[in-house]
Tab-separated table of N, CA and C in Angstrom:
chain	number	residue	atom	x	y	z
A	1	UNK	N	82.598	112.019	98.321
A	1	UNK	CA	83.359	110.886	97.835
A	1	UNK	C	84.258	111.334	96.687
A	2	UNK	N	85.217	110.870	96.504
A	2	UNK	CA	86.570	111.320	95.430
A	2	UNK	C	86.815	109.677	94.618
A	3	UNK	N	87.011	110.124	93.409
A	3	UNK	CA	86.834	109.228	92.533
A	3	UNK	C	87.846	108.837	91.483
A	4	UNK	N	88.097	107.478	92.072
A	4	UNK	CA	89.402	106.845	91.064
A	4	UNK	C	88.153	105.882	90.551
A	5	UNK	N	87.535	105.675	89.530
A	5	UNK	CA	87.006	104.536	88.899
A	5	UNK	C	87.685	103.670	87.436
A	6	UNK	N	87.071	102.304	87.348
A	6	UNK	CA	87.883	101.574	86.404
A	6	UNK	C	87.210	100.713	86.058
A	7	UNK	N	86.084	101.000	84.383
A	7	UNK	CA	84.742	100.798	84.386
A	7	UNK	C	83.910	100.468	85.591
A	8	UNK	N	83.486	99.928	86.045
A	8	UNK	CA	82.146	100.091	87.139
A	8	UNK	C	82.652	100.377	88.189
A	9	UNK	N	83.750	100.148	88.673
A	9	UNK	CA	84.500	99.741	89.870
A	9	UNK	C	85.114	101.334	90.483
A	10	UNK	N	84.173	101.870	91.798
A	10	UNK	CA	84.864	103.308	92.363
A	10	UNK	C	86.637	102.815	93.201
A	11	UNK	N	87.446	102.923	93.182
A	11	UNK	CA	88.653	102.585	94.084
A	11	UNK	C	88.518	103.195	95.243
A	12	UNK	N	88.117	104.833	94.679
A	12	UNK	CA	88.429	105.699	95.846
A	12	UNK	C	90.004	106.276	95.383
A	13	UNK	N	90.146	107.800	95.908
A	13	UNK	CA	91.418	107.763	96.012
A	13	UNK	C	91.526	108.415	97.734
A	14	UNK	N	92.932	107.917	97.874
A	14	UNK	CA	94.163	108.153	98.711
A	14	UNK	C	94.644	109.904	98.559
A	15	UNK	N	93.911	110.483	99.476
A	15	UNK	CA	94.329	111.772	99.116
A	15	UNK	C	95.808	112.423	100.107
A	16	UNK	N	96.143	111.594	101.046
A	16	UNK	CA	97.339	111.007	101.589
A	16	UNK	C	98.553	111.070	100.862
A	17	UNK	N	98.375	110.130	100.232
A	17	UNK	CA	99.273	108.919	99.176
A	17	UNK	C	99.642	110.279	98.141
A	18	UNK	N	98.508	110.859	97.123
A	18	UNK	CA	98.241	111.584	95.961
A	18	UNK	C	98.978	112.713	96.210
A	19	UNK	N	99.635	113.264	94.925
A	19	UNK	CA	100.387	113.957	94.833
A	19	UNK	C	100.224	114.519	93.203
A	20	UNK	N	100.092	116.033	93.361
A	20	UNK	CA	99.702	116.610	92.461
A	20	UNK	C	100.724	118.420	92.150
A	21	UNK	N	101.615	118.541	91.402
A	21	UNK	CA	102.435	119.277	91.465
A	21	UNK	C	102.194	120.165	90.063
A	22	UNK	N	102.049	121.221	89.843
A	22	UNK	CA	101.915	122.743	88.894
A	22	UNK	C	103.438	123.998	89.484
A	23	UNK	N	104.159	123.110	88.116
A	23	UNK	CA	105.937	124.252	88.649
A	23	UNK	C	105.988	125.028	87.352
A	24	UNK	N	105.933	126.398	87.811
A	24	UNK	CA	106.370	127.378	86.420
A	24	UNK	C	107.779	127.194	86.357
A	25	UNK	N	107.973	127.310	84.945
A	25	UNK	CA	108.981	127.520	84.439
A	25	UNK	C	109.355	128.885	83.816
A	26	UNK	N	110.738	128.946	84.268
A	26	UNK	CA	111.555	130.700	83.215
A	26	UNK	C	110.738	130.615	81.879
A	27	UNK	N	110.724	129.822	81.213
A	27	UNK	CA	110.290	130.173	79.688
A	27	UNK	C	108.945	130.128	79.597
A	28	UNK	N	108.184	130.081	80.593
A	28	UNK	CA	106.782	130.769	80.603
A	28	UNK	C	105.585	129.312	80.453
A	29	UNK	N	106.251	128.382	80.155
A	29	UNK	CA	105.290	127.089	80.079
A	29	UNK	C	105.610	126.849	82.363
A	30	UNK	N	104.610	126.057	82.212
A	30	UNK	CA	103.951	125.071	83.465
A	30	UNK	C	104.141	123.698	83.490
A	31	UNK	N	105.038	122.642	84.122
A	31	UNK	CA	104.927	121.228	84.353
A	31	UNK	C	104.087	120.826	85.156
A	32	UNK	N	103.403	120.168	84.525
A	32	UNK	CA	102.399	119.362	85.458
A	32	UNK	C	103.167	117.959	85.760
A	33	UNK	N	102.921	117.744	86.970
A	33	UNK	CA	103.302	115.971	87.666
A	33	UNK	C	101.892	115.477	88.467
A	34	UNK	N	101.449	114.763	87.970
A	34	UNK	CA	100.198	114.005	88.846
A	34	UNK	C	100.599	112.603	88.901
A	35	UNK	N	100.470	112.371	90.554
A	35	UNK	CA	100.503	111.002	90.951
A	35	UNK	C	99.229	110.607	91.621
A	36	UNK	N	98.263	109.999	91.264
A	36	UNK	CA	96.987	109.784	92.396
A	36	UNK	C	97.088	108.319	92.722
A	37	UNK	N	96.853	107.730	93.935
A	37	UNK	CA	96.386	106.447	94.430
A	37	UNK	C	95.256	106.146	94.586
A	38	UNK	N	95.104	105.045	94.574
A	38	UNK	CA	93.885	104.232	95.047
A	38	UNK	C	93.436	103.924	96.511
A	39	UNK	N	92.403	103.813	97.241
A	39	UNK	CA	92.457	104.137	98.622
A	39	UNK	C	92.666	102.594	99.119
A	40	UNK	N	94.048	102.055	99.724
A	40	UNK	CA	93.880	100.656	100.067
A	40	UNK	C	92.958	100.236	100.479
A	41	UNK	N	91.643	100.655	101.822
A	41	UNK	CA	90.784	99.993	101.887
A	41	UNK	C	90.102	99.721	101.401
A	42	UNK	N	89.517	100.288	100.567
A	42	UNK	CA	88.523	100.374	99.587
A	42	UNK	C	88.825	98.834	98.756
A	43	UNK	N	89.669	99.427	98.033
A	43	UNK	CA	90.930	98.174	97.277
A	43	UNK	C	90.197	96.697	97.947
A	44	UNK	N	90.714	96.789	99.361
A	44	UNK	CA	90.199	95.663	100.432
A	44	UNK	C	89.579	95.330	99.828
A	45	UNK	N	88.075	96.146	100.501
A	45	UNK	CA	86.651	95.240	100.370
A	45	UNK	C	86.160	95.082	98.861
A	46	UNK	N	87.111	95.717	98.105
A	46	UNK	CA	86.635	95.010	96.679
A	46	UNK	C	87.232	93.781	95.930
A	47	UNK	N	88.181	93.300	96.631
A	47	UNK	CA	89.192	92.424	96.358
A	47	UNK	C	89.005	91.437	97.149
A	48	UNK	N	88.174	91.278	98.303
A	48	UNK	CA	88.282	90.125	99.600
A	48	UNK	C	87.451	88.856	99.209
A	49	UNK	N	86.489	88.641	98.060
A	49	UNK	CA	85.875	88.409	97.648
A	49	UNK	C	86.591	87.173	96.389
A	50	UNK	N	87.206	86.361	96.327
A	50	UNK	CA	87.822	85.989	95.464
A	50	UNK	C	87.142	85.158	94.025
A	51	UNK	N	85.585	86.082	94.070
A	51	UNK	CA	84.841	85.672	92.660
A	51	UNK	C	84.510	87.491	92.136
A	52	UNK	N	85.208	88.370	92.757
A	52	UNK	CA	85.068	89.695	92.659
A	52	UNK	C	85.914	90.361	91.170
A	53	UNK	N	85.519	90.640	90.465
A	53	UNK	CA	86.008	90.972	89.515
A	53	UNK	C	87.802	91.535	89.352
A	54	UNK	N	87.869	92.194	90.268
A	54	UNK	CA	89.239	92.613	90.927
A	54	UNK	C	90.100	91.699	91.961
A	55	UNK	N	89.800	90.996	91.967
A	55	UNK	CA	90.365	90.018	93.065
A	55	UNK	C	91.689	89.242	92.416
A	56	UNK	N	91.977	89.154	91.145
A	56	UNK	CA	93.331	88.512	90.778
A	56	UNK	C	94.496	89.824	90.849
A	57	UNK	N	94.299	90.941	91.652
A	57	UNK	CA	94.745	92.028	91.742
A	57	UNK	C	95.395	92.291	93.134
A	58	UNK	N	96.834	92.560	92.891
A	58	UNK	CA	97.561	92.673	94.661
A	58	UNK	C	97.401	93.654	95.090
A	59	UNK	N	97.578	94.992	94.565
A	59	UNK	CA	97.754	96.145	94.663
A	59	UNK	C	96.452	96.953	93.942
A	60	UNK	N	96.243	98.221	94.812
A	60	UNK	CA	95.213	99.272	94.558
A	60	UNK	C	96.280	99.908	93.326
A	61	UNK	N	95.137	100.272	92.081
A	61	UNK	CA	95.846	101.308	90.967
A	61	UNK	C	96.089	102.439	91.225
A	62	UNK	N	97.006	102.675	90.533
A	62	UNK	CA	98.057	104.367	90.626
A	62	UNK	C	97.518	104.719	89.147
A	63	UNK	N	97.675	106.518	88.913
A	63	UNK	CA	97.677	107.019	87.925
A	63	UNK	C	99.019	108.283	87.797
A	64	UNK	N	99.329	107.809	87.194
A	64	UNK	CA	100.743	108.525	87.213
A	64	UNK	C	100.817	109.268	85.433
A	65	UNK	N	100.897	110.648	85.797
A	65	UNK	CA	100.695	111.776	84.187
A	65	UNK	C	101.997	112.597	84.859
A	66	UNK	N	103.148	112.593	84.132
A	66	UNK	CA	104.248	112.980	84.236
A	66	UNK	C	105.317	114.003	83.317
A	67	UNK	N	105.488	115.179	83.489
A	67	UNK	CA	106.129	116.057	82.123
A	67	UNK	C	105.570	116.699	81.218
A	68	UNK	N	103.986	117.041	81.895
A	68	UNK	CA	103.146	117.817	80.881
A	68	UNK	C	103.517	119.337	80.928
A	69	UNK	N	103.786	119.521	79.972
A	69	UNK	CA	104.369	121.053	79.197
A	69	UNK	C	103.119	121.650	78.887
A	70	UNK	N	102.333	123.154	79.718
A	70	UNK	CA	101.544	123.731	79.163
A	70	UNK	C	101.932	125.223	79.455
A	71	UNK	N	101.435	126.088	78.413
A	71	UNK	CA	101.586	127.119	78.273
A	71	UNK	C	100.697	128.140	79.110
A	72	UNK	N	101.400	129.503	79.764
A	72	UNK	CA	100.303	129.817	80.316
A	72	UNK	C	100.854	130.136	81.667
A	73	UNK	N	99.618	131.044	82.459
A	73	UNK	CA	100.258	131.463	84.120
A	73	UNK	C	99.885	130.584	85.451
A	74	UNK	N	101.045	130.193	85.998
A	74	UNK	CA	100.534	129.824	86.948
A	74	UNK	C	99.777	129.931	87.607
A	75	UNK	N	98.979	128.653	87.883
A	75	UNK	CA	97.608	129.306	88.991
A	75	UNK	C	97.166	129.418	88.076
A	76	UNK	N	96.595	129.565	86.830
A	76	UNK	CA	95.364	129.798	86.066
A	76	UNK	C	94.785	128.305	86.193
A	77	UNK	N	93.305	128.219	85.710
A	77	UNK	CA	93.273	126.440	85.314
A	77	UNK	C	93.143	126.090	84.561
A	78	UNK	N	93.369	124.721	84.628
A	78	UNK	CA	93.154	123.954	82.911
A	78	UNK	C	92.018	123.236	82.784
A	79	UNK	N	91.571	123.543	82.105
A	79	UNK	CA	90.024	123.092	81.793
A	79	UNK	C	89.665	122.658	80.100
A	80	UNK	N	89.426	120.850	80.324
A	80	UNK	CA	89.251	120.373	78.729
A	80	UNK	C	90.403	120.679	78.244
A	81	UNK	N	91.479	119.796	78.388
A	81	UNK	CA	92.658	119.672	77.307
A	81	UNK	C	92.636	118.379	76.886
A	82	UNK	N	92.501	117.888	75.941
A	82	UNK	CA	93.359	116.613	75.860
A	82	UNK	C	94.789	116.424	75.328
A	83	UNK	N	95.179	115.488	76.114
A	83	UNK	CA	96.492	114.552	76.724
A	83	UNK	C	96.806	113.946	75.427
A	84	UNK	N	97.929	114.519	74.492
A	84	UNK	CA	98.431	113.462	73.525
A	84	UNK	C	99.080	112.316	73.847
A	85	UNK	N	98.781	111.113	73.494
A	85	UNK	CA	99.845	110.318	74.010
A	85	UNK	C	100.368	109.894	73.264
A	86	UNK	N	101.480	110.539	71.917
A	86	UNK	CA	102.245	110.377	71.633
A	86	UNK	C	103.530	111.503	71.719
A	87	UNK	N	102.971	112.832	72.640
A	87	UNK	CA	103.624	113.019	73.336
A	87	UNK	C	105.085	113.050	74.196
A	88	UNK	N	106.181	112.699	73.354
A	88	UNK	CA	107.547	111.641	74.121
A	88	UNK	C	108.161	112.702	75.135
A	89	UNK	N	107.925	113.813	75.741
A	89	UNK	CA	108.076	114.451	76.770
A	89	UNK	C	107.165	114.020	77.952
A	90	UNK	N	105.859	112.997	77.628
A	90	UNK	CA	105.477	113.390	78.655
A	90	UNK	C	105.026	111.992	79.109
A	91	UNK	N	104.753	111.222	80.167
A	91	UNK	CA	104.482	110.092	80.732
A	91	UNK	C	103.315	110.365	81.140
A	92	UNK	N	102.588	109.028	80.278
A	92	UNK	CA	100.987	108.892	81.387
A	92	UNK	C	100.613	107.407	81.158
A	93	UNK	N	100.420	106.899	82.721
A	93	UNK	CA	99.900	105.442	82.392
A	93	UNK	C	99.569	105.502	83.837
A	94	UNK	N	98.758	103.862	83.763
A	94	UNK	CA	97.931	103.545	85.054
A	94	UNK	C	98.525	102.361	85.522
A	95	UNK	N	98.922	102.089	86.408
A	95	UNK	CA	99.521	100.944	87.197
A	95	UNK	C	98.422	100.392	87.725
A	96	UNK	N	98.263	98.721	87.245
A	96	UNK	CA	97.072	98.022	88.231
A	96	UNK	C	98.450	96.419	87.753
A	97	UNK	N	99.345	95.854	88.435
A	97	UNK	CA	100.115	94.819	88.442
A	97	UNK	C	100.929	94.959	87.431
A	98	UNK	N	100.470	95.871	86.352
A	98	UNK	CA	101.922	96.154	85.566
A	98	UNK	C	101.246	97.536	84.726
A	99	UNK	N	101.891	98.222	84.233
A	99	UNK	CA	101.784	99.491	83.441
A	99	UNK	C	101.088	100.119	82.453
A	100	UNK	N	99.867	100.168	82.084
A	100	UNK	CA	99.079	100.068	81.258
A	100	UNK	C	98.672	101.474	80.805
A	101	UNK	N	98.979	101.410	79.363
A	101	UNK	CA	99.209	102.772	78.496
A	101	UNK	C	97.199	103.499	78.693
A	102	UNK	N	97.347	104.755	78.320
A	102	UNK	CA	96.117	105.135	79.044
A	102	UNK	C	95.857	106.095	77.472
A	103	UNK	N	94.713	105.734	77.179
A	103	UNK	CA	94.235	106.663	75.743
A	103	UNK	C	93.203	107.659	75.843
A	104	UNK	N	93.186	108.551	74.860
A	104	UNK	CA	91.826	109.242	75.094
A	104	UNK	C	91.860	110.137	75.983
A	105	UNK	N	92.763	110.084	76.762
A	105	UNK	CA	93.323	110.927	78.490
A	105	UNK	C	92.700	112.711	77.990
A	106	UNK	N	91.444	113.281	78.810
A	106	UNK	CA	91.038	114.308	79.028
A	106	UNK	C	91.183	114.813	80.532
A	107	UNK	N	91.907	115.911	80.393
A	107	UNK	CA	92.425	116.312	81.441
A	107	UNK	C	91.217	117.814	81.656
A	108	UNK	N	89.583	117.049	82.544
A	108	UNK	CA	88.845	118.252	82.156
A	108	UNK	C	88.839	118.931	83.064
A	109	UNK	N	89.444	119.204	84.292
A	109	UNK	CA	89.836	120.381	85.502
A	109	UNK	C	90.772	119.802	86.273
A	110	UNK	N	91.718	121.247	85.900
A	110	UNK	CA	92.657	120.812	86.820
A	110	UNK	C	92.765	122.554	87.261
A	111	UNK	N	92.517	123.097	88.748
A	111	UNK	CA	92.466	123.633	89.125
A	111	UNK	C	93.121	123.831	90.978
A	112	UNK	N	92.681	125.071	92.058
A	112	UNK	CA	93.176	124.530	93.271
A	112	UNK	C	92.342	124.057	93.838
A	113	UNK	N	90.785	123.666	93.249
A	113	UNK	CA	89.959	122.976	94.295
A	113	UNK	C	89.795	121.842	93.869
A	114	UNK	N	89.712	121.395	92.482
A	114	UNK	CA	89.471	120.221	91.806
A	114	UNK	C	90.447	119.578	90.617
A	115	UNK	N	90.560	118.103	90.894
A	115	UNK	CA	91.064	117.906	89.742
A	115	UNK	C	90.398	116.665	89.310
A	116	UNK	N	89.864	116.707	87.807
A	116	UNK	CA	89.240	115.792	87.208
A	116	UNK	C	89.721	115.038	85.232
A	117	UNK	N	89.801	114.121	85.628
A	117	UNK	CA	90.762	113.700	84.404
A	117	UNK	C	89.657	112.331	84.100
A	118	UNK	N	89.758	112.054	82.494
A	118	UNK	CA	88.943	110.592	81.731
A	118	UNK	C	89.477	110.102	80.827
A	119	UNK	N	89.345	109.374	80.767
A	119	UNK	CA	90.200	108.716	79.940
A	119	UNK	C	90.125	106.645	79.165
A	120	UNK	N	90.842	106.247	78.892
A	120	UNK	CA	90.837	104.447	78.594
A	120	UNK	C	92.197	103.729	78.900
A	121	UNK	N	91.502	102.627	79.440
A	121	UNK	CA	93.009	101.852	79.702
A	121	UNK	C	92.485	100.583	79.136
A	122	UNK	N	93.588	99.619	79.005
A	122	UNK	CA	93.169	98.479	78.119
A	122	UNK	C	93.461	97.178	79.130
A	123	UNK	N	92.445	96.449	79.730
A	123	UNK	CA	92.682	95.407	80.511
A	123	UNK	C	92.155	94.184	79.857
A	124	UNK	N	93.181	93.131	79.003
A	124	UNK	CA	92.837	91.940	78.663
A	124	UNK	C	92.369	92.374	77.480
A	125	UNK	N	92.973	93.045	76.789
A	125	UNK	CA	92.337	93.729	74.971
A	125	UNK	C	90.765	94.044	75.250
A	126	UNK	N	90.809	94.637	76.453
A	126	UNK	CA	89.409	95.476	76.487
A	126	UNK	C	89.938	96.825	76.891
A	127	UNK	N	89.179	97.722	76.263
A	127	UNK	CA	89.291	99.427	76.818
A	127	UNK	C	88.405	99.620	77.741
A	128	UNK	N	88.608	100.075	79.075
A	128	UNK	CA	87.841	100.337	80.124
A	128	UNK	C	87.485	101.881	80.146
A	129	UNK	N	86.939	102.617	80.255
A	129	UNK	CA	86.974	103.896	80.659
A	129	UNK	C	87.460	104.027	82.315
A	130	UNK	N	87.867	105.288	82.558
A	130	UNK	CA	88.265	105.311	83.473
A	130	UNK	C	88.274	106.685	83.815
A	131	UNK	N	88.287	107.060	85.523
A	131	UNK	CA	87.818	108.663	85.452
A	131	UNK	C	88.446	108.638	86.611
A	132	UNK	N	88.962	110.080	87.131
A	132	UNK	CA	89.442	110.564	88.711
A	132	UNK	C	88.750	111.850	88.518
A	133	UNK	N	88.088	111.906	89.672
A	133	UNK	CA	87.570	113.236	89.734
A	133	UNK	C	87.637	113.439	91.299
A	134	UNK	N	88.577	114.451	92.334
A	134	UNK	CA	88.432	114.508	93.232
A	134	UNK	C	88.649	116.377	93.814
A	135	UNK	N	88.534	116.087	95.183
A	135	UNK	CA	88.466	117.797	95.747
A	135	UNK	C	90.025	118.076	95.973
A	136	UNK	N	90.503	119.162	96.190
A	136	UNK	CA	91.944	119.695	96.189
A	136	UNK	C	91.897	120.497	97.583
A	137	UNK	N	90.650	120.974	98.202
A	137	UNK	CA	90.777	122.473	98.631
A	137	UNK	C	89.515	121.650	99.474
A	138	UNK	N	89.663	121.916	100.818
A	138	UNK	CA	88.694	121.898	102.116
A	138	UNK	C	88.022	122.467	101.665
């Protein structure tokens, strides 16, 4: 099982959908682009339920980490960084009906078999924790 969660709630991700990109650059830093989805069905049967905690919700959440500048050789991995988010090169937030800034963001493997990231998002002036941890590599 591969894991988009959002406090209690597994989504699932969309390994389809997900899109995960590591481009060297001439000057020796690495851009990272991560887009992961949520697995629509999943989404479904947690949403069909209209006393379900998620159910005032149209759409399965996206995590979208965009313009991360790290130093270093391609193909090596990244393991335990944390994600500044004040950052103004770099975009990271979670889409669940509108855009929600993401704190705390630990980016603890990102490698070619795994990538696992934790972090907080704030739904209704509450901080949720929130985690993706999924496989990369058959």
């Amino acid at each position: 099982m591969q894991i988009f969660s959002i406090g209690d709630t597994n989504f699932d991700v969309d390994a389809v959908k997900s899109r995960i990109s590591v481009t060297a650059g001439a000057d020796g830093m690495r851009e990272i682009n991560i887009r992961i989805e949520a697995d629509d069905e999943v989404f479904l049967r947690l949403t069909e339920d209209e006393d379900a905690p998620w159910s005032w919700a149209l759409y399965p959440p996206s995590f979208i980490l965009q313009g991360l500048l790290l130093a270093g050789t391609d193909g090596a991995p990244v393991q335990m960084l944390a994600v500044d988010a004040s950052n103004a090169d770099c975009e990271c937030s979670l889409y669940m009906m509108e855009y929600r800034d993401v704190a705390d963001l630990r980016l603890v493997e990102l490698s070619a078999q795994r990538l696992a990231l934790t972090g907080k998002v704030d739904f209704d002036g509450k901080d949720l924790p929130f985690a993706i941890d999924m496989r990369r590599a058959a």
